[in-house]
Amino acid sequence: MNTYRMKTLLLAAAVTLSLTACGADAPVEEPQAAGTAVQVETVTVDTIATDNKISGRIAADNESTIMIATAAKCTAVYAHAGDTVSAGDILCTLDLDSTLSSYSAARISYDSAVQSYQDQKRVLDAQVNLYQKTVNDLKALYEIGAASQIEIDQADLQLQSAIATRNSSLAQLEAGMQNAKSGLEQLDTALENVDGAGNVIAPMAGTLVTMNAVENAFISTAMPLAVIDGADQMKVTASVSEALVPKLNTGDTADVYVSAVDQAFSATIRSVEKAASQQTKLYTVTLTVPSDVGGLLSGMFADVTFHTDVSENAVVVPAEAILTSGETQFVYVVEDNTAKYLEVTTGLTGGGVTEITSGLSEGQQLVTVGQAYLSDGDPVRIVSGEES
């Protein structure tokens, strides 16, 4: 054997030994378990309710809004937004001489109409009573043969005529009285919280959160002249549809979140209006804010979630675990490391979970991640979750 061949054989042997030695130290890779990787969750029963999320607004629990429903010029301003006021404080002065004169005239007109109605009613009632007495007396005389039926009939006609006259006259007088009352009430509304000198008076103590009166400018009748918030206790108001309002009751609770101050709390329904707003056709629901919730200001927006249609002891699963094909809803469960296809029917949905009314039972291993890649009978391997 020549020298070149000998060197080649020795080199090959050395390489073989080197590879053998390296292979002895390398870890042996385990074969990967068969099946689709999934996560599971044990099916449980719980209470579920439908979530109805509505936009609401924070307001002071004892808020007072002052409106002036007549055109007037502001002659002086004594308080500004942010000020603390007491009941009886003068907020501003308005030039209401003509309106106050009209109010005095309307009061006199109404008082006169009431007096006229009462006076005329006394006179007309007396006339009717007199004719009624005549009829009664003639009937008594008729019984002893001292009066005729014709006399009784004539007296009865006079009685009926007197009654008709009384009713017609009083109806006209009452209409005039009601007109005078309406005019007075309109001025009463226009001058509510205003004294005889045109001063706008604070009806309650609190914080003046809105003040729209400007000196030497006319006030607007379309917006509040002033809004006063009372104590720190707050409330939430929300407007709900006619479909939701029958499901809400006084004493029910709702979840409230105010993003402006990052506050979440549970509020109790205090009242549910039975009449819809003429403008929005919605019903106002008022909720009481717990006294320990602070940092809220009137006017802040709030997300209000009402929980309705409660179902107790229901099979409840994550909503994302349910798959849909056409009108069919289905899930996968794991049995003996195998995916099993189950058609289900659903009920209420709320809070990210859905009620299963049929097709699934408590204790089964529901696939919550990876179900979109499965078919019935596929081998699976559980990589995490609540395997039992």
mmCIF file of C-alpha atoms in Angstrom:
data_model
loop_
_atom_site.group_PDB
_atom_site.id
_atom_site.type_symbol
_atom_site.label_atom_id
_atom_site.label_comp_id
_atom_site.label_asym_id
_atom_site.label_seq_id
_atom_site.Cartn_x
_atom_site.Cartn_y
_atom_site.Cartn_z
ATOM 1 C CA MET A 1 0.000 0.000 0.000
ATOM 2 C CA ASN A 2 1.482 3.284 -1.019
ATOM 3 C CA THR A 3 1.953 6.218 1.332
ATOM 4 C CA TYR A 4 -0.890 8.354 -0.142
ATOM 5 C CA ARG A 5 -3.485 5.584 0.320
ATOM 6 C CA MET A 6 -2.321 4.947 3.867
ATOM 7 C CA LYS A 7 -2.750 8.623 4.780
ATOM 8 C CA THR A 8 -6.258 8.695 3.283
ATOM 9 C CA LEU A 9 -7.389 5.656 5.272
ATOM 10 C CA LEU A 10 -6.006 7.075 8.484
ATOM 11 C CA LEU A 11 -7.784 10.431 7.906
ATOM 12 C CA ALA A 12 -11.111 8.709 7.229
ATOM 13 C CA ALA A 13 -10.786 6.655 10.394
ATOM 14 C CA ALA A 14 -10.060 9.755 12.434
ATOM 15 C CA VAL A 15 -13.151 11.555 11.045
ATOM 16 C CA THR A 16 -15.338 8.520 11.791
ATOM 17 C CA LEU A 17 -14.130 8.348 15.371
ATOM 18 C CA SER A 18 -14.706 12.078 15.809
ATOM 19 C CA LEU A 19 -18.289 11.887 14.524
ATOM 20 C CA THR A 20 -19.022 8.866 16.696
ATOM 21 C CA ALA A 21 -17.778 10.672 19.778
ATOM 22 C CA CYS A 22 -19.845 13.789 19.006
ATOM 23 C CA GLY A 23 -22.970 11.703 18.416
ATOM 24 C CA ALA A 24 -22.618 10.056 21.785
ATOM 25 C CA ASP A 25 -22.835 13.419 23.573
ATOM 26 C CA ALA A 26 -25.819 14.881 21.551
ATOM 27 C CA PRO A 27 -29.313 14.698 23.194
ATOM 28 C CA VAL A 28 -31.797 12.396 21.597
ATOM 29 C CA GLU A 29 -34.877 14.417 20.434
ATOM 30 C CA GLU A 30 -38.113 13.011 21.734
ATOM 31 C CA PRO A 31 -40.802 12.494 19.096
ATOM 32 C CA GLN A 32 -43.485 15.222 19.346
ATOM 33 C CA ALA A 33 -46.872 14.112 20.670
ATOM 34 C CA ALA A 34 -49.495 13.760 17.978
ATOM 35 C CA GLY A 35 -52.569 16.013 17.775
ATOM 36 C CA THR A 36 -53.597 19.652 17.557
ATOM 37 C CA ALA A 37 -52.520 21.818 20.484
ATOM 38 C CA VAL A 38 -55.545 23.265 22.353
ATOM 39 C CA GLN A 39 -56.462 24.985 25.577
ATOM 40 C CA VAL A 40 -59.465 23.815 27.569
ATOM 41 C CA GLU A 41 -61.728 25.011 30.334
ATOM 42 C CA THR A 42 -63.991 22.992 32.595
ATOM 43 C CA VAL A 43 -67.647 23.805 31.938
ATOM 44 C CA THR A 44 -69.352 25.275 35.028
ATOM 45 C CA VAL A 45 -72.748 26.674 35.988
ATOM 46 C CA ASP A 46 -73.179 30.301 37.010
ATOM 47 C CA THR A 47 -75.604 33.218 36.976
ATOM 48 C CA ILE A 48 -75.762 35.250 33.778
ATOM 49 C CA ALA A 49 -77.637 38.398 32.771
ATOM 50 C CA THR A 50 -78.012 40.331 29.544
ATOM 51 C CA ASP A 51 -75.855 43.478 29.509
ATOM 52 C CA ASN A 52 -77.457 46.693 28.236
ATOM 53 C CA LYS A 53 -74.915 49.514 27.976
ATOM 54 C CA ILE A 54 -76.391 53.034 27.972
ATOM 55 C CA SER A 55 -74.772 56.464 28.021
ATOM 56 C CA GLY A 56 -75.646 58.473 31.124
ATOM 57 C CA ARG A 57 -74.691 61.674 32.871
ATOM 58 C CA ILE A 58 -73.589 62.607 36.391
ATOM 59 C CA ALA A 59 -75.610 65.263 38.234
ATOM 60 C CA ALA A 60 -75.859 66.583 41.768
ATOM 61 C CA ASP A 61 -78.499 64.752 43.751
ATOM 62 C CA ASN A 62 -80.206 68.013 44.725
ATOM 63 C CA GLU A 63 -79.566 70.220 41.738
ATOM 64 C CA SER A 64 -81.596 73.401 41.196
ATOM 65 C CA THR A 65 -82.024 74.938 37.741
ATOM 66 C CA ILE A 66 -83.170 78.563 37.470
ATOM 67 C CA MET A 67 -84.969 79.507 34.260
ATOM 68 C CA ILE A 68 -86.340 82.963 33.386
ATOM 69 C CA ALA A 69 -89.030 82.495 30.763
ATOM 70 C CA THR A 70 -89.277 86.132 29.727
ATOM 71 C CA ALA A 71 -86.993 88.559 27.936
ATOM 72 C CA ALA A 72 -85.095 90.737 30.395
ATOM 73 C CA LYS A 73 -81.898 92.740 30.635
ATOM 74 C CA CYS A 74 -79.417 91.942 33.367
ATOM 75 C CA THR A 75 -78.438 95.071 35.270
ATOM 76 C CA ALA A 76 -76.085 93.548 37.856
ATOM 77 C CA VAL A 77 -74.297 90.254 38.574
ATOM 78 C CA TYR A 78 -73.296 89.305 42.121
ATOM 79 C CA ALA A 79 -72.164 85.670 41.772
ATOM 80 C CA HIS A 80 -70.179 83.695 39.235
ATOM 81 C CA ALA A 81 -69.724 80.053 38.256
ATOM 82 C CA GLY A 82 -67.727 78.211 40.911
ATOM 83 C CA ASP A 83 -68.941 80.405 43.787
ATOM 84 C CA THR A 84 -70.504 78.879 46.881
ATOM 85 C CA VAL A 85 -73.908 80.396 47.584
ATOM 86 C CA SER A 86 -76.461 80.187 50.378
ATOM 87 C CA ALA A 87 -80.223 79.941 50.074
ATOM 88 C CA GLY A 88 -81.596 83.478 49.715
ATOM 89 C CA ASP A 89 -78.450 84.992 48.182
ATOM 90 C CA ILE A 90 -78.992 87.430 45.307
ATOM 91 C CA LEU A 91 -77.350 86.051 42.164
ATOM 92 C CA CYS A 92 -78.142 88.931 39.805
ATOM 93 C CA THR A 93 -80.693 91.675 39.135
ATOM 94 C CA LEU A 94 -82.925 91.841 36.074
ATOM 95 C CA ASP A 95 -84.901 94.722 34.585
ATOM 96 C CA LEU A 96 -88.354 93.201 34.959
ATOM 97 C CA ASP A 97 -90.468 96.299 35.606
ATOM 98 C CA SER A 98 -92.883 95.639 32.742
ATOM 99 C CA THR A 99 -93.098 91.932 33.560
ATOM 100 C CA LEU A 100 -93.713 92.628 37.240
ATOM 101 C CA SER A 101 -96.435 95.106 36.299
ATOM 102 C CA SER A 102 -97.999 92.484 34.042
ATOM 103 C CA TYR A 103 -97.813 89.984 36.883
ATOM 104 C CA SER A 104 -99.626 92.354 39.247
ATOM 105 C CA ALA A 105 -102.321 92.964 36.631
ATOM 106 C CA ALA A 106 -102.663 89.205 36.007
ATOM 107 C CA ARG A 107 -102.997 88.554 39.734
ATOM 108 C CA ILE A 108 -105.735 91.188 40.035
ATOM 109 C CA SER A 109 -107.509 89.777 36.973
ATOM 110 C CA TYR A 110 -107.422 86.246 38.341
ATOM 111 C CA ASP A 111 -108.565 87.249 41.821
ATOM 112 C CA SER A 112 -111.419 89.242 40.242
ATOM 113 C CA ALA A 113 -112.462 86.285 38.069
ATOM 114 C CA VAL A 114 -112.487 83.962 41.082
ATOM 115 C CA GLN A 115 -114.568 86.400 43.123
ATOM 116 C CA SER A 116 -117.028 86.923 40.256
ATOM 117 C CA TYR A 117 -117.460 83.183 39.825
ATOM 118 C CA GLN A 118 -118.117 82.677 43.526
ATOM 119 C CA ASP A 119 -120.592 85.587 43.726
ATOM 120 C CA GLN A 120 -122.543 84.507 40.655
ATOM 121 C CA LYS A 121 -122.596 80.888 41.827
ATOM 122 C CA ARG A 122 -124.200 81.922 45.117
ATOM 123 C CA VAL A 123 -126.922 83.933 43.324
ATOM 124 C CA LEU A 124 -127.659 81.294 40.706
ATOM 125 C CA ASP A 125 -127.659 78.461 43.263
ATOM 126 C CA ALA A 126 -130.181 80.434 45.334
ATOM 127 C CA GLN A 127 -132.455 80.841 42.304
ATOM 128 C CA VAL A 128 -132.305 77.117 41.524
ATOM 129 C CA ASN A 129 -133.022 76.271 45.164
ATOM 130 C CA LEU A 130 -136.054 78.615 45.123
ATOM 131 C CA TYR A 131 -137.536 76.963 42.038
ATOM 132 C CA GLN A 132 -136.827 73.536 43.539
ATOM 133 C CA LYS A 133 -138.721 74.557 46.715
ATOM 134 C CA THR A 134 -141.692 75.703 44.607
ATOM 135 C CA VAL A 135 -141.845 72.345 42.848
ATOM 136 C CA ASN A 136 -141.632 70.469 46.156
ATOM 137 C CA ASP A 137 -144.381 72.637 47.696
ATOM 138 C CA LEU A 138 -146.730 72.115 44.726
ATOM 139 C CA LYS A 139 -146.204 68.379 44.886
ATOM 140 C CA ALA A 140 -147.181 68.451 48.570
ATOM 141 C CA LEU A 141 -150.314 70.494 47.781
ATOM 142 C CA TYR A 142 -151.164 68.129 44.957
ATOM 143 C CA GLU A 143 -151.273 65.268 47.447
ATOM 144 C CA ILE A 144 -154.077 66.997 49.363
ATOM 145 C CA GLY A 145 -155.866 68.215 46.217
ATOM 146 C CA ALA A 146 -154.804 71.872 46.578
ATOM 147 C CA ALA A 147 -152.682 72.032 43.353
ATOM 148 C CA SER A 148 -152.926 70.626 39.842
ATOM 149 C CA GLN A 149 -150.480 68.577 37.800
ATOM 150 C CA ILE A 150 -150.307 71.434 35.280
ATOM 151 C CA GLU A 151 -149.013 73.761 38.000
ATOM 152 C CA ILE A 152 -146.375 71.205 38.978
ATOM 153 C CA ASP A 153 -145.269 70.764 35.341
ATOM 154 C CA GLN A 154 -144.987 74.533 34.813
ATOM 155 C CA ALA A 155 -142.907 74.912 37.990
ATOM 156 C CA ASP A 156 -140.663 72.023 36.944
ATOM 157 C CA LEU A 157 -140.049 73.697 33.553
ATOM 158 C CA GLN A 158 -139.017 76.879 35.379
ATOM 159 C CA LEU A 159 -136.655 74.777 37.564
ATOM 160 C CA GLN A 160 -135.004 73.123 34.571
ATOM 161 C CA SER A 161 -134.594 76.495 32.850
ATOM 162 C CA ALA A 162 -132.975 77.942 35.994
ATOM 163 C CA ILE A 163 -130.597 74.985 36.197
ATOM 164 C CA ALA A 164 -129.613 75.373 32.515
ATOM 165 C CA THR A 165 -129.056 79.108 32.966
ATOM 166 C CA ARG A 166 -126.933 78.518 36.058
ATOM 167 C CA ASN A 167 -124.772 75.879 34.370
ATOM 168 C CA SER A 168 -124.248 77.981 31.233
ATOM 169 C CA SER A 169 -123.356 81.121 33.190
ATOM 170 C CA LEU A 170 -120.989 79.313 35.514
ATOM 171 C CA ALA A 171 -119.277 77.585 32.555
ATOM 172 C CA GLN A 172 -118.562 80.963 30.977
ATOM 173 C CA LEU A 173 -117.314 82.388 34.252
ATOM 174 C CA GLU A 174 -115.137 79.318 34.844
ATOM 175 C CA ALA A 175 -113.596 79.630 31.369
ATOM 176 C CA GLY A 176 -112.679 83.239 32.100
ATOM 177 C CA MET A 177 -111.252 82.214 35.479
ATOM 178 C CA GLN A 178 -109.133 79.473 33.890
ATOM 179 C CA ASN A 179 -107.784 81.889 31.261
ATOM 180 C CA ALA A 180 -106.795 84.328 33.984
ATOM 181 C CA LYS A 181 -105.197 81.489 35.945
ATOM 182 C CA SER A 182 -103.216 80.325 32.905
ATOM 183 C CA GLY A 183 -101.818 83.804 32.329
ATOM 184 C CA LEU A 184 -100.877 84.088 35.990
ATOM 185 C CA GLU A 185 -99.175 80.675 36.008
ATOM 186 C CA GLN A 186 -97.096 81.582 32.952
ATOM 187 C CA LEU A 187 -95.868 84.696 34.713
ATOM 188 C CA ASP A 188 -95.353 82.686 37.909
ATOM 189 C CA THR A 189 -93.017 80.388 35.938
ATOM 190 C CA ALA A 190 -91.263 83.342 34.359
ATOM 191 C CA LEU A 191 -90.697 84.974 37.730
ATOM 192 C CA GLU A 192 -89.907 81.921 39.838
ATOM 193 C CA ASN A 193 -86.966 82.680 42.165
ATOM 194 C CA VAL A 194 -87.337 86.424 41.414
ATOM 195 C CA ASP A 195 -88.402 88.960 44.072
ATOM 196 C CA GLY A 196 -90.402 92.158 43.592
ATOM 197 C CA ALA A 197 -87.256 94.161 42.816
ATOM 198 C CA GLY A 198 -86.137 91.865 39.983
ATOM 199 C CA ASN A 199 -83.468 90.123 42.071
ATOM 200 C CA VAL A 200 -82.817 86.472 41.185
ATOM 201 C CA ILE A 201 -82.668 84.579 44.488
ATOM 202 C CA ALA A 202 -80.754 81.323 45.113
ATOM 203 C CA PRO A 203 -83.383 78.744 46.143
ATOM 204 C CA MET A 204 -80.826 76.514 47.894
ATOM 205 C CA ALA A 205 -77.267 76.429 49.178
ATOM 206 C CA GLY A 206 -74.529 74.866 47.091
ATOM 207 C CA THR A 207 -72.072 75.490 44.306
ATOM 208 C CA LEU A 208 -73.028 77.733 41.389
ATOM 209 C CA VAL A 209 -71.913 75.468 38.538
ATOM 210 C CA THR A 210 -73.547 77.516 35.756
ATOM 211 C CA MET A 211 -74.120 81.280 35.523
ATOM 212 C CA ASN A 212 -75.292 82.676 32.178
ATOM 213 C CA ALA A 213 -76.279 86.184 33.293
ATOM 214 C CA VAL A 214 -73.986 88.915 31.947
ATOM 215 C CA GLU A 215 -74.245 92.512 33.126
ATOM 216 C CA ASN A 216 -75.915 94.878 30.592
ATOM 217 C CA ALA A 217 -76.853 91.945 28.333
ATOM 218 C CA PHE A 218 -80.194 90.253 27.753
ATOM 219 C CA ILE A 219 -80.569 86.814 29.254
ATOM 220 C CA SER A 220 -81.475 83.808 27.145
ATOM 221 C CA THR A 221 -84.819 82.114 27.735
ATOM 222 C CA ALA A 222 -83.553 78.969 25.980
ATOM 223 C CA MET A 223 -80.975 77.989 28.614
ATOM 224 C CA PRO A 224 -80.776 78.084 32.419
ATOM 225 C CA LEU A 225 -79.821 81.411 33.918
ATOM 226 C CA ALA A 226 -78.093 79.492 36.701
ATOM 227 C CA VAL A 227 -77.602 75.947 37.985
ATOM 228 C CA ILE A 228 -76.811 75.219 41.631
ATOM 229 C CA ASP A 229 -75.461 71.901 42.855
ATOM 230 C CA GLY A 230 -76.267 71.013 46.434
ATOM 231 C CA ALA A 231 -74.377 68.577 48.661
ATOM 232 C CA ASP A 232 -71.656 66.233 47.453
ATOM 233 C CA GLN A 233 -74.129 63.365 46.977
ATOM 234 C CA MET A 234 -74.447 62.643 43.265
ATOM 235 C CA LYS A 235 -76.801 60.743 40.977
ATOM 236 C CA VAL A 236 -76.691 59.246 37.496
ATOM 237 C CA THR A 237 -79.423 59.734 34.907
ATOM 238 C CA ALA A 238 -79.772 57.636 31.766
ATOM 239 C CA SER A 239 -82.383 57.523 28.993
ATOM 240 C CA VAL A 240 -83.557 54.050 27.975
ATOM 241 C CA SER A 241 -85.809 52.691 25.237
ATOM 242 C CA GLU A 242 -89.346 51.394 25.619
ATOM 243 C CA ALA A 243 -88.001 47.857 25.108
ATOM 244 C CA LEU A 244 -85.677 48.110 28.113
ATOM 245 C CA VAL A 245 -87.768 50.140 30.564
ATOM 246 C CA PRO A 246 -90.176 47.278 31.539
ATOM 247 C CA LYS A 247 -87.158 45.205 32.640
ATOM 248 C CA LEU A 248 -85.872 47.813 35.115
ATOM 249 C CA ASN A 249 -87.156 48.137 38.671
ATOM 250 C CA THR A 250 -86.481 50.367 41.634
ATOM 251 C CA GLY A 251 -83.782 48.768 43.786
ATOM 252 C CA ASP A 252 -82.015 47.001 40.910
ATOM 253 C CA THR A 253 -78.292 47.659 40.554
ATOM 254 C CA ALA A 254 -76.280 48.686 37.516
ATOM 255 C CA ASP A 255 -72.558 49.012 36.801
ATOM 256 C CA VAL A 256 -71.336 52.551 36.155
ATOM 257 C CA TYR A 257 -68.004 53.685 34.721
ATOM 258 C CA VAL A 258 -66.953 57.355 34.541
ATOM 259 C CA SER A 259 -63.957 57.608 32.236
ATOM 260 C CA ALA A 260 -63.157 61.240 33.125
ATOM 261 C CA VAL A 261 -62.062 60.178 36.619
ATOM 262 C CA ASP A 262 -61.516 56.450 35.901
ATOM 263 C CA GLN A 263 -64.148 55.484 38.476
ATOM 264 C CA ALA A 264 -66.162 52.252 38.367
ATOM 265 C CA PHE A 265 -68.917 51.526 40.885
ATOM 266 C CA SER A 266 -72.308 49.909 41.383
ATOM 267 C CA ALA A 267 -75.340 52.230 41.530
ATOM 268 C CA THR A 268 -78.907 51.523 42.630
ATOM 269 C CA ILE A 269 -81.940 52.432 40.534
ATOM 270 C CA ARG A 270 -83.950 55.026 42.442
ATOM 271 C CA SER A 271 -86.703 55.741 39.938
ATOM 272 C CA VAL A 272 -87.890 54.785 36.458
ATOM 273 C CA GLU A 273 -90.107 57.328 34.713
ATOM 274 C CA LYS A 274 -93.378 55.949 33.405
ATOM 275 C CA ALA A 275 -93.760 58.598 30.693
ATOM 276 C CA ALA A 276 -91.386 59.062 27.768
ATOM 277 C CA SER A 277 -89.836 62.377 26.803
ATOM 278 C CA GLN A 278 -91.868 64.078 24.093
ATOM 279 C CA GLN A 279 -88.669 64.969 22.250
ATOM 280 C CA THR A 280 -86.601 61.775 22.492
ATOM 281 C CA LYS A 281 -89.349 59.186 23.184
ATOM 282 C CA LEU A 282 -86.998 57.717 25.814
ATOM 283 C CA TYR A 283 -87.568 57.055 29.521
ATOM 284 C CA THR A 284 -85.351 58.575 32.222
ATOM 285 C CA VAL A 285 -83.827 56.245 34.811
ATOM 286 C CA THR A 286 -82.234 57.778 37.918
ATOM 287 C CA LEU A 287 -79.595 55.909 39.937
ATOM 288 C CA THR A 288 -78.116 56.775 43.332
ATOM 289 C CA VAL A 289 -74.326 56.959 43.549
ATOM 290 C CA PRO A 290 -72.835 55.374 46.717
ATOM 291 C CA SER A 291 -71.787 58.000 49.249
ATOM 292 C CA ASP A 292 -68.194 56.726 49.331
ATOM 293 C CA VAL A 293 -67.652 57.468 45.620
ATOM 294 C CA GLY A 294 -65.831 60.787 45.261
ATOM 295 C CA GLY A 295 -64.348 62.952 42.541
ATOM 296 C CA LEU A 296 -67.501 63.125 40.398
ATOM 297 C CA LEU A 297 -68.675 66.427 38.914
ATOM 298 C CA SER A 298 -72.003 67.383 37.399
ATOM 299 C CA GLY A 299 -72.064 66.989 33.641
ATOM 300 C CA MET A 300 -69.572 64.121 33.436
ATOM 301 C CA PHE A 301 -70.530 61.328 31.048
ATOM 302 C CA ALA A 302 -70.994 57.812 32.399
ATOM 303 C CA ASP A 303 -71.336 54.355 30.861
ATOM 304 C CA VAL A 304 -74.241 52.613 32.592
ATOM 305 C CA THR A 305 -74.654 48.842 32.181
ATOM 306 C CA PHE A 306 -78.027 47.428 33.190
ATOM 307 C CA HIS A 307 -78.193 43.666 33.804
ATOM 308 C CA THR A 308 -81.522 42.180 32.751
ATOM 309 C CA ASP A 309 -83.081 38.777 31.992
ATOM 310 C CA VAL A 310 -81.139 36.994 34.745
ATOM 311 C CA SER A 311 -80.663 33.213 34.445
ATOM 312 C CA GLU A 312 -79.381 31.317 37.491
ATOM 313 C CA ASN A 313 -77.641 27.919 37.566
ATOM 314 C CA ALA A 314 -76.974 28.225 33.858
ATOM 315 C CA VAL A 315 -74.220 26.536 31.844
ATOM 316 C CA VAL A 316 -72.006 29.493 30.990
ATOM 317 C CA VAL A 317 -69.025 29.461 28.602
ATOM 318 C CA PRO A 318 -66.721 32.076 27.056
ATOM 319 C CA ALA A 319 -68.479 33.553 24.032
ATOM 320 C CA GLU A 320 -65.405 33.050 21.819
ATOM 321 C CA ALA A 321 -65.491 29.291 22.384
ATOM 322 C CA ILE A 322 -68.684 29.031 20.309
ATOM 323 C CA LEU A 323 -68.307 28.536 16.544
ATOM 324 C CA THR A 324 -70.957 29.164 13.899
ATOM 325 C CA SER A 325 -71.688 27.566 10.544
ATOM 326 C CA GLY A 326 -74.735 29.058 8.873
ATOM 327 C CA GLU A 327 -77.446 28.915 11.532
ATOM 328 C CA THR A 328 -75.706 26.124 13.461
ATOM 329 C CA GLN A 329 -73.726 26.874 16.608
ATOM 330 C CA PHE A 330 -71.250 24.324 17.901
ATOM 331 C CA VAL A 331 -68.301 23.750 20.230
ATOM 332 C CA TYR A 332 -65.579 21.162 20.707
ATOM 333 C CA VAL A 333 -64.880 19.262 23.881
ATOM 334 C CA VAL A 334 -61.986 16.931 24.651
ATOM 335 C CA GLU A 335 -62.643 13.297 25.516
ATOM 336 C CA ASP A 336 -59.735 10.825 25.706
ATOM 337 C CA ASN A 337 -57.407 13.257 23.904
ATOM 338 C CA THR A 338 -59.865 13.451 21.021
ATOM 339 C CA ALA A 339 -61.920 16.423 19.818
ATOM 340 C CA LYS A 340 -65.665 15.871 19.941
ATOM 341 C CA TYR A 341 -68.044 18.092 17.929
ATOM 342 C CA LEU A 342 -71.184 19.202 19.818
ATOM 343 C CA GLU A 343 -74.022 21.324 18.457
ATOM 344 C CA VAL A 344 -75.395 23.739 21.049
ATOM 345 C CA THR A 345 -78.202 26.224 21.516
ATOM 346 C CA THR A 346 -77.492 29.502 23.249
ATOM 347 C CA GLY A 347 -79.426 31.822 25.537
ATOM 348 C CA LEU A 348 -78.378 35.015 27.267
ATOM 349 C CA THR A 349 -75.130 36.807 26.529
ATOM 350 C CA GLY A 350 -73.371 39.282 28.790
ATOM 351 C CA GLY A 351 -69.994 40.145 30.219
ATOM 352 C CA GLY A 352 -68.116 38.160 27.541
ATOM 353 C CA VAL A 353 -69.891 34.885 28.335
ATOM 354 C CA THR A 354 -72.855 33.064 26.801
ATOM 355 C CA GLU A 355 -75.480 30.763 28.271
ATOM 356 C CA ILE A 356 -75.714 27.263 26.740
ATOM 357 C CA THR A 357 -79.283 26.004 26.998
ATOM 358 C CA SER A 358 -78.645 22.580 25.416
ATOM 359 C CA GLY A 359 -75.817 20.454 24.022
ATOM 360 C CA LEU A 360 -73.230 20.939 26.772
ATOM 361 C CA SER A 361 -73.029 19.774 30.375
ATOM 362 C CA GLU A 362 -71.238 20.883 33.509
ATOM 363 C CA GLY A 363 -67.824 19.252 33.972
ATOM 364 C CA GLN A 364 -66.997 18.714 30.288
ATOM 365 C CA GLN A 365 -63.633 19.904 28.965
ATOM 366 C CA LEU A 366 -64.459 22.752 26.562
ATOM 367 C CA VAL A 367 -61.896 23.825 23.978
ATOM 368 C CA THR A 368 -61.427 27.572 24.316
ATOM 369 C CA VAL A 369 -58.318 28.062 22.145
ATOM 370 C CA GLY A 370 -57.570 26.153 18.958
ATOM 371 C CA GLN A 371 -61.160 25.082 18.241
ATOM 372 C CA ALA A 372 -61.158 26.740 14.818
ATOM 373 C CA TYR A 373 -58.579 24.178 13.598
ATOM 374 C CA LEU A 374 -60.452 21.081 14.735
ATOM 375 C CA SER A 375 -62.722 18.518 13.146
ATOM 376 C CA ASP A 376 -64.738 15.856 14.912
ATOM 377 C CA GLY A 377 -62.474 12.982 15.994
ATOM 378 C CA ASP A 378 -59.168 14.842 15.604
ATOM 379 C CA PRO A 379 -56.459 13.879 18.109
ATOM 380 C CA VAL A 380 -55.592 16.789 20.398
ATOM 381 C CA ARG A 381 -53.037 17.569 23.037
ATOM 382 C CA ILE A 382 -53.887 19.973 25.859
ATOM 383 C CA VAL A 383 -51.113 22.520 26.283
ATOM 384 C CA SER A 384 -52.755 24.581 29.048
ATOM 385 C CA GLY A 385 -56.080 25.307 30.634
ATOM 386 C CA GLU A 386 -58.175 23.552 33.253
ATOM 387 C CA GLU A 387 -57.738 19.883 32.385
ATOM 388 C CA SER A 388 -59.251 17.703 35.072
#
